[in-house]
Tab-separated table of C-alpha atoms in Angstrom:
chain	number	residue	atom	x	y	z
A	1	MET	CA	-75.620	-27.567	6.414
A	2	GLY	CA	-78.524	-27.816	3.922
A	3	LYS	CA	-78.491	-29.748	0.704
A	4	LEU	CA	-77.344	-28.127	-2.537
A	5	PRO	CA	-80.423	-27.042	-4.528
A	6	HIS	CA	-80.570	-28.714	-7.918
A	7	VAL	CA	-82.811	-27.549	-10.776
A	8	LEU	CA	-83.705	-29.472	-13.928
A	9	VAL	CA	-84.254	-27.265	-16.984
A	10	VAL	CA	-86.180	-28.518	-20.037
A	11	PRO	CA	-86.222	-26.259	-23.127
A	12	ALA	CA	-88.154	-26.798	-26.335
A	13	PRO	CA	-85.836	-27.995	-29.126
A	14	ALA	CA	-85.416	-24.697	-30.981
A	15	GLN	CA	-82.590	-22.142	-31.003
A	16	SER	CA	-84.430	-19.240	-29.362
A	17	HIS	CA	-86.035	-21.464	-26.721
A	18	VAL	CA	-82.730	-23.098	-25.792
A	19	MET	CA	-81.054	-19.687	-25.675
A	20	SER	CA	-83.613	-18.131	-23.313
A	21	LEU	CA	-83.483	-20.967	-20.805
A	22	MET	CA	-79.687	-21.158	-21.002
A	23	ARG	CA	-79.501	-17.480	-20.061
A	24	LEU	CA	-81.837	-18.103	-17.132
A	25	SER	CA	-79.749	-21.117	-16.131
A	26	HIS	CA	-76.647	-18.932	-15.957
A	27	LYS	CA	-78.477	-16.520	-13.659
A	28	LEU	CA	-79.503	-19.367	-11.349
A	29	ALA	CA	-76.036	-20.938	-11.403
A	30	ASP	CA	-74.592	-17.588	-10.325
A	31	HIS	CA	-76.773	-17.913	-7.208
A	32	GLY	CA	-75.196	-21.251	-6.301
A	33	ILE	CA	-77.855	-23.509	-7.800
A	34	LYS	CA	-76.804	-26.645	-9.655
A	35	ILE	CA	-78.332	-26.871	-13.124
A	36	THR	CA	-78.990	-29.927	-15.252
A	37	PHE	CA	-79.987	-28.758	-18.727
A	38	VAL	CA	-81.926	-31.359	-20.733
A	39	ASN	CA	-81.714	-31.169	-24.521
A	40	THR	CA	-82.860	-33.707	-27.055
A	41	ASP	CA	-80.032	-35.834	-28.459
A	42	PHE	CA	-80.357	-34.019	-31.793
A	43	ILE	CA	-80.069	-30.553	-30.246
A	44	GLN	CA	-77.263	-31.710	-27.958
A	45	SER	CA	-75.196	-32.666	-30.994
A	46	LYS	CA	-75.675	-29.169	-32.387
A	47	VAL	CA	-74.698	-27.234	-29.256
A	48	THR	CA	-71.746	-29.374	-28.191
A	49	VAL	CA	-69.847	-28.884	-31.458
A	50	PRO	CA	-69.374	-25.107	-30.966
A	51	MET	CA	-68.775	-25.710	-27.252
A	52	LEU	CA	-65.967	-28.161	-27.946
A	53	ARG	CA	-64.431	-25.723	-30.422
A	54	LYS	CA	-64.268	-23.153	-27.631
A	55	GLY	CA	-63.291	-25.652	-24.932
A	56	ALA	CA	-66.258	-24.566	-22.822
A	57	GLU	CA	-68.060	-27.822	-22.082
A	58	GLU	CA	-65.757	-29.289	-19.453
A	59	ASN	CA	-65.633	-26.160	-17.294
A	60	SER	CA	-69.265	-25.136	-17.628
A	61	LYS	CA	-71.264	-24.378	-14.496
A	62	ILE	CA	-74.203	-26.070	-16.180
A	63	HIS	CA	-74.388	-29.818	-16.771
A	64	LEU	CA	-75.753	-30.709	-20.205
A	65	VAL	CA	-77.571	-34.009	-20.663
A	66	SER	CA	-79.789	-35.309	-23.440
A	67	VAL	CA	-82.646	-37.699	-24.073
A	68	PRO	CA	-84.037	-39.094	-27.360
A	69	ASP	CA	-86.801	-37.277	-29.221
A	70	GLY	CA	-87.942	-40.503	-30.876
A	71	LEU	CA	-86.836	-39.634	-34.406
A	72	GLU	CA	-83.921	-40.998	-36.384
A	73	PRO	CA	-80.895	-38.699	-36.848
A	74	ASP	CA	-81.697	-38.157	-40.538
A	75	ASP	CA	-85.418	-37.460	-40.047
A	76	ASP	CA	-86.660	-34.005	-41.030
A	77	ARG	CA	-87.297	-32.115	-37.799
A	78	ARG	CA	-88.788	-29.228	-39.734
A	79	ASP	CA	-91.920	-31.399	-39.818
A	80	VAL	CA	-93.027	-29.883	-36.529
A	81	GLN	CA	-96.173	-31.991	-36.195
A	82	LYS	CA	-94.210	-35.222	-36.563
A	83	LEU	CA	-91.548	-33.996	-34.133
A	84	SER	CA	-94.125	-32.879	-31.549
A	85	GLU	CA	-95.953	-36.216	-31.648
A	86	SER	CA	-92.696	-38.150	-31.357
A	87	ILE	CA	-91.506	-36.059	-28.406
A	88	LEU	CA	-94.774	-36.562	-26.555
A	89	ASN	CA	-94.592	-40.325	-27.092
A	90	VAL	CA	-90.939	-40.806	-26.189
A	91	MET	CA	-89.471	-38.059	-24.013
A	92	PRO	CA	-91.657	-38.257	-20.865
A	93	GLY	CA	-90.452	-41.765	-20.035
A	94	HIS	CA	-86.800	-40.857	-20.544
A	95	LEU	CA	-87.177	-37.686	-18.493
A	96	GLU	CA	-88.846	-39.584	-15.649
A	97	ASN	CA	-85.949	-42.072	-15.583
A	98	LEU	CA	-83.453	-39.200	-15.582
A	99	ILE	CA	-85.213	-37.585	-12.626
A	100	LYS	CA	-85.142	-40.862	-10.707
A	101	ARG	CA	-81.396	-41.233	-11.347
A	102	ILE	CA	-80.718	-37.682	-10.199
A	103	LYS	CA	-82.717	-38.148	-7.006
A	104	GLU	CA	-80.867	-41.387	-6.213
A	105	SER	CA	-77.353	-40.278	-7.188
A	106	ASN	CA	-76.313	-37.704	-4.590
A	107	GLU	CA	-77.564	-37.383	-1.026
A	108	ASP	CA	-75.960	-33.932	-0.715
A	109	GLU	CA	-78.275	-32.466	-3.364
A	110	GLU	CA	-82.007	-31.947	-3.576
A	111	LEU	CA	-83.917	-31.664	-6.834
A	112	THR	CA	-86.036	-28.714	-5.792
A	113	CYS	CA	-87.586	-27.593	-9.077
A	114	ILE	CA	-88.179	-28.438	-12.724
A	115	ILE	CA	-88.253	-25.443	-15.057
A	116	SER	CA	-89.966	-26.257	-18.327
A	117	ASP	CA	-90.534	-24.252	-21.457
A	118	MET	CA	-94.279	-23.669	-21.433
A	119	THR	CA	-94.582	-24.955	-24.981
A	120	PHE	CA	-93.968	-28.284	-23.227
A	121	TRP	CA	-96.760	-28.908	-20.710
A	122	TRP	CA	-95.887	-32.499	-19.863
A	123	PRO	CA	-92.662	-31.936	-17.823
A	124	LEU	CA	-94.731	-29.878	-15.391
A	125	LYS	CA	-97.333	-32.631	-15.106
A	126	LEU	CA	-94.464	-35.056	-14.506
A	127	ALA	CA	-93.037	-32.792	-11.802
A	128	GLU	CA	-96.457	-32.666	-10.152
A	129	LYS	CA	-96.701	-36.467	-10.284
A	130	MET	CA	-93.233	-36.905	-8.718
A	131	GLY	CA	-93.760	-34.352	-5.951
A	132	ILE	CA	-91.333	-31.771	-7.363
A	133	ARG	CA	-92.193	-28.108	-7.690
A	134	GLY	CA	-92.475	-26.808	-11.229
A	135	ALA	CA	-91.900	-23.468	-12.930
A	136	ALA	CA	-93.490	-22.752	-16.298
A	137	PHE	CA	-91.203	-20.550	-18.395
A	138	TRP	CA	-92.610	-18.482	-21.244
A	139	PRO	CA	-89.729	-17.403	-23.542
A	140	ALA	CA	-91.795	-14.950	-25.578
A	141	ALA	CA	-93.777	-11.781	-24.925
A	142	ALA	CA	-96.368	-11.841	-22.165
A	143	GLY	CA	-98.864	-10.589	-24.736
A	144	THR	CA	-98.657	-13.853	-26.678
A	145	LEU	CA	-99.100	-15.839	-23.471
A	146	ALA	CA	-102.162	-13.748	-22.612
A	147	LEU	CA	-103.664	-14.544	-26.018
A	148	SER	CA	-103.009	-18.248	-25.429
A	149	LEU	CA	-104.639	-18.159	-22.003
A	150	HIS	CA	-107.711	-16.390	-23.398
A	151	ILE	CA	-108.487	-18.883	-26.162
A	152	SER	CA	-111.773	-19.794	-24.466
A	153	THR	CA	-112.749	-16.103	-24.516
A	154	LEU	CA	-111.979	-15.925	-28.232
A	155	LYS	CA	-114.132	-19.006	-28.839
A	156	GLU	CA	-117.037	-17.611	-26.811
A	157	ALA	CA	-116.867	-14.379	-28.805
A	158	GLY	CA	-117.120	-16.369	-32.033
A	159	ILE	CA	-113.719	-15.116	-33.228
A	160	ILE	CA	-112.238	-18.614	-33.643
A	161	ASP	CA	-113.703	-22.106	-33.765
A	162	ASP	CA	-112.605	-25.120	-31.723
A	163	ASN	CA	-109.641	-25.666	-34.060
A	164	GLY	CA	-108.447	-22.075	-33.826
A	165	THR	CA	-109.661	-21.268	-37.336
A	166	LEU	CA	-110.522	-17.599	-37.740
A	167	THR	CA	-114.228	-16.850	-38.143
A	168	LYS	CA	-114.099	-13.063	-37.649
A	169	ASN	CA	-111.476	-10.648	-38.934
A	170	GLU	CA	-111.440	-7.696	-36.569
A	171	MET	CA	-109.342	-5.826	-34.028
A	172	ILE	CA	-109.434	-7.184	-30.477
A	173	GLN	CA	-108.106	-5.892	-27.175
A	174	LEU	CA	-107.827	-8.211	-24.185
A	175	SER	CA	-107.586	-5.348	-21.702
A	176	PRO	CA	-107.779	-1.539	-21.838
A	177	THR	CA	-104.020	-1.313	-21.282
A	178	MET	CA	-102.921	-3.857	-23.901
A	179	PRO	CA	-102.569	-2.686	-27.516
A	180	GLY	CA	-105.086	-4.040	-29.971
A	181	ILE	CA	-104.264	-6.827	-32.385
A	182	SER	CA	-105.905	-7.951	-35.592
A	183	THR	CA	-107.393	-11.423	-35.283
A	184	SER	CA	-105.600	-12.268	-38.543
A	185	GLU	CA	-102.362	-11.850	-36.573
A	186	LEU	CA	-103.143	-14.398	-33.852
A	187	ILE	CA	-99.913	-16.367	-33.583
A	188	TRP	CA	-101.311	-19.653	-34.937
A	189	ASN	CA	-102.769	-17.882	-37.976
A	190	CYS	CA	-99.521	-16.161	-38.984
A	191	THR	CA	-98.185	-18.970	-41.149
A	192	ALA	CA	-99.364	-20.517	-44.398
A	193	ASP	CA	-98.389	-24.018	-43.226
A	194	LYS	CA	-101.604	-25.736	-42.059
A	195	ASN	CA	-99.725	-28.353	-40.017
A	196	MET	CA	-97.760	-25.604	-38.314
A	197	GLN	CA	-100.999	-23.737	-37.568
A	198	LYS	CA	-102.355	-26.853	-35.884
A	199	VAL	CA	-99.215	-27.418	-33.802
A	200	ILE	CA	-99.030	-23.798	-32.648
A	201	PHE	CA	-102.712	-23.709	-31.721
A	202	GLU	CA	-102.363	-26.955	-29.750
A	203	THR	CA	-99.296	-25.496	-28.028
A	204	ALA	CA	-101.285	-22.399	-27.093
A	205	VAL	CA	-104.104	-24.558	-25.715
A	206	ASN	CA	-101.608	-26.653	-23.744
A	207	ALA	CA	-100.194	-23.517	-22.127
A	208	ASN	CA	-103.377	-23.538	-20.082
A	209	GLN	CA	-102.488	-27.049	-18.834
A	210	ALA	CA	-98.976	-25.911	-17.947
A	211	ILE	CA	-100.356	-23.021	-15.901
A	212	LYS	CA	-102.548	-25.381	-13.864
A	213	ALA	CA	-99.649	-27.738	-13.083
A	214	CYS	CA	-96.973	-25.211	-12.068
A	215	ASN	CA	-95.962	-23.339	-8.926
A	216	TRP	CA	-94.455	-20.358	-10.761
A	217	ILE	CA	-95.034	-18.579	-14.079
A	218	LEU	CA	-91.783	-17.013	-15.277
A	219	CYS	CA	-91.647	-14.814	-18.363
A	220	ASN	CA	-88.769	-13.306	-20.306
A	221	THR	CA	-90.197	-9.810	-20.258
A	222	ALA	CA	-90.284	-6.733	-18.052
A	223	LEU	CA	-93.339	-5.199	-16.448
A	224	GLN	CA	-92.232	-1.811	-17.774
A	225	LEU	CA	-92.220	-3.159	-21.343
A	226	GLU	CA	-95.594	-4.907	-21.030
A	227	PRO	CA	-97.451	-3.238	-18.133
A	228	TRP	CA	-100.657	-5.089	-19.060
A	229	ALA	CA	-99.070	-8.463	-18.248
A	230	SER	CA	-99.978	-8.514	-14.560
A	231	ASP	CA	-103.605	-7.599	-15.340
A	232	LEU	CA	-104.058	-10.475	-17.784
A	233	ILE	CA	-101.829	-13.062	-16.053
A	234	PRO	CA	-102.133	-12.374	-12.301
A	235	ASN	CA	-99.392	-14.762	-11.092
A	236	ILE	CA	-96.805	-13.925	-13.728
A	237	GLN	CA	-93.242	-13.144	-12.622
A	238	PRO	CA	-91.439	-11.078	-15.293
A	239	ILE	CA	-87.690	-11.769	-15.003
A	240	GLY	CA	-86.396	-10.266	-18.240
A	241	PRO	CA	-84.832	-9.124	-20.351
A	242	LEU	CA	-82.569	-12.131	-19.800
A	243	PHE	CA	-79.281	-10.533	-20.731
A	244	CYS	CA	-76.088	-12.552	-20.462
A	245	ILE	CA	-73.419	-10.662	-22.365
A	246	ASN	CA	-70.589	-11.808	-20.090
A	247	CYS	CA	-71.523	-15.507	-19.907
A	248	HIS	CA	-68.379	-17.324	-20.973
A	249	ASP	CA	-70.074	-20.314	-22.565
A	250	GLN	CA	-73.105	-18.998	-24.418
A	251	SER	CA	-71.965	-21.371	-27.148
A	252	ALA	CA	-74.095	-23.878	-25.222
A	253	CYS	CA	-77.145	-22.375	-26.909
A	254	ASN	CA	-75.806	-21.717	-30.407
A	255	PHE	CA	-76.560	-24.170	-33.193
A	256	LEU	CA	-74.061	-22.466	-35.527
A	257	GLN	CA	-70.499	-21.375	-34.896
A	258	GLU	CA	-70.233	-17.647	-34.144
A	259	ASP	CA	-67.943	-15.625	-36.378
A	260	SER	CA	-66.120	-13.457	-33.844
A	261	THR	CA	-64.206	-11.601	-36.579
A	262	CYS	CA	-67.238	-9.342	-36.927
A	263	MET	CA	-66.337	-7.693	-33.614
A	264	ASN	CA	-62.913	-6.684	-34.950
A	265	TRP	CA	-64.599	-5.391	-38.092
A	266	LEU	CA	-67.015	-3.305	-36.004
A	267	ASP	CA	-64.054	-1.740	-34.206
A	268	GLN	CA	-63.004	-0.209	-37.527
A	269	GLN	CA	-66.392	1.428	-38.235
A	270	PRO	CA	-67.542	4.944	-37.273
A	271	LEU	CA	-69.813	5.534	-34.286
A	272	ARG	CA	-73.477	4.541	-34.909
A	273	SER	CA	-72.893	3.872	-38.603
A	274	VAL	CA	-73.499	0.128	-39.094
A	275	ILE	CA	-76.774	-1.461	-40.192
A	276	TYR	CA	-77.080	-4.847	-38.485
A	277	VAL	CA	-79.216	-7.340	-40.436
A	278	ALA	CA	-80.293	-10.676	-38.964
A	279	PHE	CA	-83.390	-12.853	-39.261
A	280	GLY	CA	-82.900	-15.340	-36.439
A	281	SER	CA	-82.505	-19.089	-36.739
A	282	ILE	CA	-85.639	-20.019	-38.729
A	283	SER	CA	-86.857	-17.176	-40.971
A	284	SER	CA	-85.840	-17.375	-44.615
A	285	LEU	CA	-86.243	-15.459	-47.878
A	286	ASN	CA	-86.730	-16.601	-51.451
A	287	GLN	CA	-84.017	-15.706	-53.946
A	288	GLN	CA	-85.927	-12.741	-55.394
A	289	GLN	CA	-86.446	-11.199	-51.970
A	290	PHE	CA	-82.854	-11.958	-50.995
A	291	ASN	CA	-81.669	-10.022	-54.064
A	292	GLU	CA	-83.819	-7.017	-53.146
A	293	LEU	CA	-82.419	-6.999	-49.612
A	294	ALA	CA	-78.844	-7.199	-50.914
A	295	LEU	CA	-79.439	-4.337	-53.343
A	296	GLY	CA	-81.191	-2.276	-50.674
A	297	LEU	CA	-78.168	-2.569	-48.404
A	298	GLU	CA	-75.918	-1.563	-51.284
A	299	TYR	CA	-78.130	1.415	-52.176
A	300	VAL	CA	-77.930	2.810	-48.638
A	301	GLY	CA	-74.173	3.215	-48.928
A	302	ARG	CA	-73.563	2.639	-45.226
A	303	PRO	CA	-71.496	-0.134	-43.637
A	304	PHE	CA	-73.601	-3.195	-42.868
A	305	LEU	CA	-73.170	-6.442	-40.960
A	306	TRP	CA	-75.410	-9.136	-42.408
A	307	VAL	CA	-76.019	-12.586	-40.914
A	308	VAL	CA	-76.710	-15.059	-43.734
A	309	ARG	CA	-77.258	-18.604	-42.485
A	310	PRO	CA	-76.401	-21.486	-44.852
A	311	ASP	CA	-80.148	-22.228	-45.194
A	312	PHE	CA	-81.293	-18.600	-45.397
A	313	THR	CA	-82.724	-18.824	-48.924
A	314	ASN	CA	-85.136	-21.672	-48.204
A	315	GLY	CA	-82.347	-24.212	-47.924
A	316	LEU	CA	-81.026	-23.479	-51.423
A	317	VAL	CA	-77.546	-22.268	-52.320
A	318	THR	CA	-77.522	-18.522	-51.698
A	319	LYS	CA	-76.689	-16.472	-54.796
A	320	TYR	CA	-75.886	-12.789	-54.516
A	321	PRO	CA	-77.277	-10.560	-57.272
A	322	ASP	CA	-75.066	-9.677	-60.240
A	323	GLY	CA	-72.959	-6.637	-59.508
A	324	PHE	CA	-73.547	-6.789	-55.752
A	325	ILE	CA	-70.674	-5.000	-54.045
A	326	ALA	CA	-70.199	-5.878	-50.402
A	327	ASN	CA	-66.873	-4.158	-49.816
A	328	HIS	CA	-68.484	-1.714	-47.388
A	329	GLY	CA	-70.158	-4.556	-45.495
A	330	LYS	CA	-69.402	-7.831	-43.767
A	331	ILE	CA	-71.364	-11.069	-44.185
A	332	VAL	CA	-71.210	-13.859	-41.583
A	333	THR	CA	-73.141	-17.088	-41.005
A	334	TRP	CA	-73.770	-16.388	-37.293
A	335	ALA	CA	-72.803	-13.653	-34.854
A	336	PRO	CA	-72.495	-13.012	-31.090
A	337	GLN	CA	-75.629	-10.886	-31.131
A	338	GLN	CA	-75.706	-9.441	-27.610
A	339	LYS	CA	-72.067	-8.339	-27.779
A	340	LEU	CA	-72.593	-7.018	-31.277
A	341	LEU	CA	-75.632	-4.903	-30.374
A	342	ALA	CA	-73.676	-3.433	-27.468
A	343	HIS	CA	-71.002	-2.159	-29.858
A	344	PRO	CA	-71.026	1.652	-30.307
A	345	SER	CA	-70.771	1.399	-34.107
A	346	ILE	CA	-74.252	-0.180	-34.455
A	347	ALA	CA	-76.822	2.299	-35.801
A	348	CYS	CA	-79.943	0.163	-36.292
A	349	PHE	CA	-81.216	-3.407	-36.472
A	350	LEU	CA	-83.096	-4.796	-39.484
A	351	THR	CA	-84.872	-7.744	-37.887
A	352	HIS	CA	-87.571	-10.395	-38.271
A	353	CYS	CA	-88.857	-9.287	-34.827
A	354	GLY	CA	-88.120	-12.438	-32.857
A	355	TRP	CA	-88.575	-11.793	-29.132
A	356	ASN	CA	-84.987	-12.553	-28.086
A	357	SER	CA	-83.675	-10.226	-30.777
A	358	ILE	CA	-86.041	-7.476	-29.673
A	359	LEU	CA	-84.983	-7.715	-26.039
A	360	ASP	CA	-81.308	-7.770	-27.020
A	361	ALA	CA	-81.672	-4.562	-29.029
A	362	VAL	CA	-84.005	-2.749	-26.616
A	363	THR	CA	-81.525	-3.362	-23.801
A	364	MET	CA	-78.802	-1.698	-25.882
A	365	GLY	CA	-80.874	1.237	-27.176
A	366	VAL	CA	-80.768	0.177	-30.839
A	367	PRO	CA	-83.679	1.307	-33.090
A	368	PHE	CA	-85.461	-1.197	-35.329
A	369	LEU	CA	-86.444	-1.703	-38.920
A	370	CYS	CA	-89.121	-4.399	-38.649
A	371	TRP	CA	-89.673	-7.184	-41.148
A	372	PRO	CA	-91.980	-9.766	-39.493
A	373	ASN	CA	-93.104	-12.797	-41.466
A	374	GLN	CA	-94.720	-15.329	-39.124
A	375	PHE	CA	-96.054	-16.278	-35.688
A	376	ASP	CA	-95.780	-13.688	-32.899
A	377	GLN	CA	-93.518	-11.391	-34.904
A	378	PHE	CA	-96.426	-9.194	-36.019
A	379	LEU	CA	-97.451	-8.476	-32.420
A	380	HIS	CA	-93.835	-7.594	-31.648
A	381	LYS	CA	-93.772	-5.225	-34.624
A	382	ASN	CA	-96.827	-3.485	-33.165
A	383	TYR	CA	-95.004	-3.056	-29.862
A	384	ILE	CA	-91.963	-1.547	-31.601
A	385	CYS	CA	-93.733	0.784	-34.010
A	386	ASP	CA	-96.991	1.704	-32.264
A	387	VAL	CA	-96.432	1.316	-28.515
A	388	TRP	CA	-92.763	1.894	-27.727
A	389	LYS	CA	-92.167	3.916	-30.928
A	390	VAL	CA	-88.590	2.718	-31.323
A	391	GLY	CA	-88.696	1.653	-34.964
A	392	LEU	CA	-90.305	1.588	-38.393
A	393	ALA	CA	-91.840	-1.253	-40.402
A	394	LEU	CA	-91.168	-2.497	-43.906
A	395	ASN	CA	-94.289	-3.189	-45.986
A	396	PRO	CA	-94.405	-5.873	-48.701
A	397	ASP	CA	-96.020	-4.900	-51.999
A	398	GLY	CA	-98.976	-6.694	-53.599
A	399	SER	CA	-96.771	-9.613	-54.608
A	400	GLY	CA	-95.308	-9.943	-51.119
A	401	ILE	CA	-91.930	-8.386	-51.964
A	402	VAL	CA	-90.130	-5.622	-50.065
A	403	SER	CA	-88.165	-3.658	-52.648
A	404	GLY	CA	-84.557	-2.633	-52.278
A	405	ASP	CA	-85.628	0.968	-52.794
A	406	GLN	CA	-88.067	0.787	-49.867
A	407	ILE	CA	-85.330	-0.714	-47.679
A	408	ARG	CA	-83.022	2.177	-48.581
A	409	LYS	CA	-85.660	4.835	-47.924
A	410	LYS	CA	-86.787	3.327	-44.604
A	411	ILE	CA	-83.217	3.008	-43.296
A	412	ASP	CA	-82.530	6.649	-44.193
A	413	LYS	CA	-85.785	7.741	-42.555
A	414	LEU	CA	-85.136	5.673	-39.422
A	415	LEU	CA	-81.655	7.057	-38.864
A	416	ARG	CA	-82.897	10.645	-39.261
A	417	ASP	CA	-85.842	10.243	-36.871
A	418	GLU	CA	-84.734	11.957	-33.668
A	419	ASP	CA	-87.856	10.882	-31.756
A	420	ILE	CA	-87.266	7.190	-32.456
A	421	ILE	CA	-83.605	7.481	-31.480
A	422	ALA	CA	-84.542	9.292	-28.256
A	423	ASN	CA	-87.216	6.699	-27.444
A	424	SER	CA	-84.689	3.919	-28.042
A	425	PHE	CA	-82.366	5.364	-25.423
A	426	GLN	CA	-85.297	5.854	-23.045
A	427	PHE	CA	-86.321	2.201	-23.316
A	428	MET	CA	-82.698	1.142	-22.903
A	429	GLU	CA	-82.756	2.877	-19.527
A	430	VAL	CA	-86.070	1.199	-18.666
A	431	ALA	CA	-84.806	-2.261	-19.624
A	432	THR	CA	-81.458	-1.982	-17.859
A	433	LYS	CA	-83.015	-0.512	-14.728
A	434	THR	CA	-85.422	-3.430	-14.290
A	435	ILE	CA	-82.659	-6.075	-14.466
A	436	ASN	CA	-80.236	-4.223	-12.208
A	437	GLU	CA	-80.299	-4.325	-8.417
A	438	GLY	CA	-83.585	-2.978	-7.088
A	439	GLY	CA	-85.394	-3.382	-10.414
A	440	THR	CA	-88.642	-5.307	-10.779
A	441	SER	CA	-87.214	-8.200	-12.797
A	442	PHE	CA	-84.125	-8.359	-10.577
A	443	ASN	CA	-86.322	-8.637	-7.489
A	444	ASN	CA	-88.627	-11.222	-9.093
A	445	LEU	CA	-85.672	-13.418	-9.993
A	446	GLY	CA	-84.226	-13.019	-6.503
A	447	LEU	CA	-87.525	-14.063	-4.933
A	448	PHE	CA	-87.707	-17.118	-7.192
A	449	VAL	CA	-84.166	-18.109	-6.188
A	450	GLU	CA	-85.037	-17.792	-2.496
A	451	GLN	CA	-88.133	-19.927	-2.923
A	452	ILE	CA	-86.455	-22.784	-4.796
A	453	LYS	CA	-83.694	-22.857	-2.179
A	454	GLN	CA	-86.255	-23.444	0.583
């Protein structure tokens, strides 16, 4: 009898990155593969609290371990440059020691693969050094990976300099099949934080190193959603959308406690009536913009479910506008998003356009109202509005504010647009077909499982 295949999974220390790789880990565990999931100590402390509340940790199919990130517990990990430098200095040694312990601990198991978030290139170099096969996992759209892998082309065309700084503002198209993108919306340029720009550009450059060191390139997308992916990234294996609605311990990837009472509230709402509003784990609004959003939801007069994190208004105490009446809505700090989007009362999704959120909603046939504000979210908005045609976009005014009146008008327009609603159902069929038996992503994942078991 052969040895039990054992896979080490290394996510980047951010909510969406941990979530994507946890969903993949569940898929692999369902195929009889042992998973060791490696968080930083700081992230581990965040995910184990909700797990312990649900009693999920002890019975999980996935073994969670952690290593230091090199910072003190009270250090500000929003300083991404400082965090990235500390991780690179500290984590490789700890991960190498962990791998050695795993290889020595059980003769009935074989560490057959290391799956690393591609924003980390060094675990794949470590796997190569230790004679272990490596899989580079890209948790975002294949389009953003293609842009990262074509940085040299952008430099040669004089569009960016060696630091990624924009030198030409124009529309570019990497292939005839991929939609165009404004160079001002390259992912490292879509933030005002100069340190963040530097970190994201370096991450994009390092994706090229990860590609060279790996045996597989896995991506949380579907060929039917991004048909240009295989042209621009020949060895890519789309395995998404990674959908895990029935996983019993998804709390292992939540940094905040889910408020499950929202599901009971949804049960009381009419069919396709509820506006779901969520901006992911990082995006925030200033108080003025928060007030406009609150008033816009009130103006619409429809039931709404609004996720308001404790730090949603730039870390300040959130104040609702005077006279705001939320008796036809529900406000929670975090929600079980996949289950929620599958609920028949959901009518549309007002979103920041994070990739996980997009895939969750596309898989359930929910139309979008797009409000991107940084990074790859602008490319995703282009997919939704211009390519798939499953949503509308909100447009800030000259002072950068989206008015409550515009929010009201766009929601009304979205929910009356029969073409968008029809397209949403069409793409739901496309997304579900590819992850079900016989679908492209289903087959790609099955092939990957077979190969790591060999």
